[in-house]
XYZ file of C-alpha atoms in Angstrom:
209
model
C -44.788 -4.104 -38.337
C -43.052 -1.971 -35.566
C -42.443 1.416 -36.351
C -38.595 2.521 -35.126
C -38.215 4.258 -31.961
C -38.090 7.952 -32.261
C -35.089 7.171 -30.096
C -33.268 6.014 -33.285
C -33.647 9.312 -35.118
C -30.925 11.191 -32.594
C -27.565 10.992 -33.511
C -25.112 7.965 -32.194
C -23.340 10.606 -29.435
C -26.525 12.110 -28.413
C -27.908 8.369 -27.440
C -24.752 7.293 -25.925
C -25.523 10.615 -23.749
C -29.109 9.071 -22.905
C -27.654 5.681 -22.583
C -24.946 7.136 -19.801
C -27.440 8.697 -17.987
C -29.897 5.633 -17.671
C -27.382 3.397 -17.048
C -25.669 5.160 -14.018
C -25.223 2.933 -11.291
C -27.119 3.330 -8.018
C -26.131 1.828 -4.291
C -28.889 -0.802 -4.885
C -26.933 -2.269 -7.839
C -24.134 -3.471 -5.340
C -24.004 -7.073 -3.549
C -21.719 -6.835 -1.075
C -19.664 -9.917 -0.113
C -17.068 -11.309 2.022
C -15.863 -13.864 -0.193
C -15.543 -11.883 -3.549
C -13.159 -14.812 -4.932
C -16.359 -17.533 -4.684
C -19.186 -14.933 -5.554
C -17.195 -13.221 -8.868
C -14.790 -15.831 -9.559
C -16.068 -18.931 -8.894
C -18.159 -21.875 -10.543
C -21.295 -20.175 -10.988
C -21.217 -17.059 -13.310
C -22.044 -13.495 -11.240
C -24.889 -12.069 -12.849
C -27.577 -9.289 -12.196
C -30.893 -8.744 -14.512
C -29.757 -6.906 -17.735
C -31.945 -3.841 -17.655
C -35.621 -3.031 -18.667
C -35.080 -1.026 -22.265
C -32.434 -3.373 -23.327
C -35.126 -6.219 -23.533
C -37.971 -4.153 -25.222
C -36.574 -4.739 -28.913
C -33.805 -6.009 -30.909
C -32.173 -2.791 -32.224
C -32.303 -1.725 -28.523
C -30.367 -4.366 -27.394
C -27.546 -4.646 -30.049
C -27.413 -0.645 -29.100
C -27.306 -0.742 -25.017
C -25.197 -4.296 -25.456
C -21.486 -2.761 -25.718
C -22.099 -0.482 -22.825
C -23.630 -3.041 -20.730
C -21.321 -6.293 -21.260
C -18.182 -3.890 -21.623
C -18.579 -2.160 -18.131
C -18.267 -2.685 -14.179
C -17.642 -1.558 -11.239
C -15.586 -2.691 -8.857
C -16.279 -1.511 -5.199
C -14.445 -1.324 -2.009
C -16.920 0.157 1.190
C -16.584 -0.123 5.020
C -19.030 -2.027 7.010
C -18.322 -1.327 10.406
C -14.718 -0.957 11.994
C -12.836 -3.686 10.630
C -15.161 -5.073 8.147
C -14.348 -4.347 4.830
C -16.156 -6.067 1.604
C -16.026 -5.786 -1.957
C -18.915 -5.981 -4.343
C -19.503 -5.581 -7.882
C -22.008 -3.321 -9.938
C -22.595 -4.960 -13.116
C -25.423 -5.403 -15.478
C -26.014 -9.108 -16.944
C -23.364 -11.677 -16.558
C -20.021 -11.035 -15.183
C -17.159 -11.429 -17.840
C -14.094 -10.136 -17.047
C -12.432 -11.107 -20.928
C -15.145 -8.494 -22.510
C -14.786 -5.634 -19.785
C -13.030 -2.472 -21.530
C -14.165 -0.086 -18.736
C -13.465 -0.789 -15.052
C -14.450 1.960 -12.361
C -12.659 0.881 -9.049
C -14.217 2.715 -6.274
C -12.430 2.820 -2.942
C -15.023 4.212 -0.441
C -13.056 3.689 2.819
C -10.968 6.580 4.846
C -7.611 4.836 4.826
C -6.553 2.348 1.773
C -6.807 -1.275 3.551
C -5.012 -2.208 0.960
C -4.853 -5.940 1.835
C -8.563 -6.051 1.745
C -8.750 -5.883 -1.576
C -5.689 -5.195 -3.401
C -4.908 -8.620 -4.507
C -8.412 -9.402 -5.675
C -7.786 -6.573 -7.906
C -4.922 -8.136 -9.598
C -7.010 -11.094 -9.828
C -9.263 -8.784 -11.905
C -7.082 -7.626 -13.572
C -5.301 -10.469 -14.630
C -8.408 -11.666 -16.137
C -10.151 -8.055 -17.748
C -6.868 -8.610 -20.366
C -8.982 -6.432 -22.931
C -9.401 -3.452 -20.675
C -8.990 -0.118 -22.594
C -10.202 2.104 -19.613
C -9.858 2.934 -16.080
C -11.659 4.968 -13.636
C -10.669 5.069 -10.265
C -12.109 6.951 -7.735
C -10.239 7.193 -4.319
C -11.590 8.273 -1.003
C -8.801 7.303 1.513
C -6.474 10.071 3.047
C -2.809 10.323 1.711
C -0.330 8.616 3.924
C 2.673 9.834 5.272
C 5.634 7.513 3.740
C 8.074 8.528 6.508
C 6.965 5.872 9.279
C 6.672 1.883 9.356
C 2.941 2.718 8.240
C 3.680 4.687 5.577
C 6.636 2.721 4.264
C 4.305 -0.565 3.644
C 1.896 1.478 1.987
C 4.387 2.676 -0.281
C 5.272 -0.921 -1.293
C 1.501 -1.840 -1.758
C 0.873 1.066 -3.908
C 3.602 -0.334 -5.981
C 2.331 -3.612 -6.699
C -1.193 -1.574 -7.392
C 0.410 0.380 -10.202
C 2.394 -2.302 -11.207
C -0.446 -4.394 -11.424
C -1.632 -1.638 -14.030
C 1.383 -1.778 -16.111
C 0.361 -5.238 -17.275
C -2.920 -4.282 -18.960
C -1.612 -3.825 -22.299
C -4.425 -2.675 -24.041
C -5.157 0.766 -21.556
C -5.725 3.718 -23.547
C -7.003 5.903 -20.625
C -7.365 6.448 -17.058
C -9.456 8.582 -15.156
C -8.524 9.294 -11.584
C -10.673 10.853 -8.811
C -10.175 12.369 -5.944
C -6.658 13.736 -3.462
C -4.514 12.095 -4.694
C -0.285 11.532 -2.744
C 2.359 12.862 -4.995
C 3.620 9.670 -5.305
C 0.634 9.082 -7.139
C 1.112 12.005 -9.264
C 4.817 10.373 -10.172
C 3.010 6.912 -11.002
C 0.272 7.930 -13.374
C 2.804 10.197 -14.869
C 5.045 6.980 -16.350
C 1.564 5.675 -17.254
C 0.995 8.672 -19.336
C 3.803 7.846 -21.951
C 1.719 5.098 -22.876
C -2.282 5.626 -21.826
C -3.922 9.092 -21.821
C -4.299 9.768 -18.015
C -6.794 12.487 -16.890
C -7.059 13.499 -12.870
C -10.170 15.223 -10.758
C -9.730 16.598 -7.346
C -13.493 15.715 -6.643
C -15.107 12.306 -6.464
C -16.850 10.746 -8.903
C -19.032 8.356 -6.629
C -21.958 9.811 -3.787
C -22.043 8.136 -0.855
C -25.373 7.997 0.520
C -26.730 11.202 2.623
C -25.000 13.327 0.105
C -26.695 12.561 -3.156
């Protein structure tokens, strides 16, 4: 007979601390791609290797399993001058119909939004039972008073707009310097969705961990 892990004897909030903590996400948990429509959405299931203490006993896994299945991250990094790719950190197979947290991470120094903006609505079309958002944004404001600035406006539109139709949100968590325009957004979201903003990043990029 096994005895229980002394793990077990800590209270619920106290392992969920633990369980935060061990499960943080690291650059090596990211696969890159191109294509993020074939790798994430396609055929084949995404999937990375469900980690090590999740495997080691039943209780274990039923306890790490809502935290695991129920989370991603959704990443947006430069490679090079023009090259911009998306990857995904996630922990066992990719579902997006049993997500309820989604960290989007937006590495890059200006938005490119049409690198990735409409595979986000794919997302988010699909992560229907999303009850919270993170997102952590690295890119400059942008002045709205030139050409430039006027189709960014638009695009962050159809971002928050694309946020508007997940239903189930209860919170978002925004990181970083953030436009005014912003502020405005997330403030209609806030009759509906507890919305909390950071002026620092949540996400290290490499060289400054």
């Amino acid at each position: 007979m096994h005895l229980p892990s002394p793990l077990f004897h800590l209270p619920r909030e106290v392992r969920d601390r633990i369980y935060d903590f061990y499960l943080a996400y690291d650059h090596s948990d990211f696969e890159d791609s191109l294509r993020p429509q074939l790798v994430y959405m396609g055929d084949i299931p995404y999937s990375r290797p469900l980690p090590s203490l999740m495997l080691t006993c039943k209780s274990l896994y039923r306890d790490l399993s809502p935290m695991v299945h129920g989370q991603a991250v959704l990443r947006v990094a430069a490679r090079g001058w023009n090259d911009r790719r998306i990857s995904f950190g996630v922990r066992g197979v990719l579902r997006f119909d049993r997500l309820e947290k989604l960290w989007l991470l937006v590495t890059t120094e200006h938005p490119n939004w049409n690198s990735w903006l409409s595979f986000f609505g794919e997302v988010i079309k699909r992560a229907e039972n999303l009850l919270a958002l993170v997102v952590d944004w690295n890119p400059r404001p942008v002045d709205s008073a030139d050409w430039t600035g006027r189709i960014n406006v638009k695009k962050e539109d159809e971002f928050f707009d694309s946020l508007a139709a997940l239903e189930k949100l209860q919170v978002i968590q925004v990181y970083g310097n953030i436009s005014p325009r912003w502020t405005s957004r997330l403030a209609l979201i806030a009759t509906r969705a507890h919305v909390v903003c950071h002026r620092c990043r949540w996400w290290r990029e490499p060289g400054l961990d």
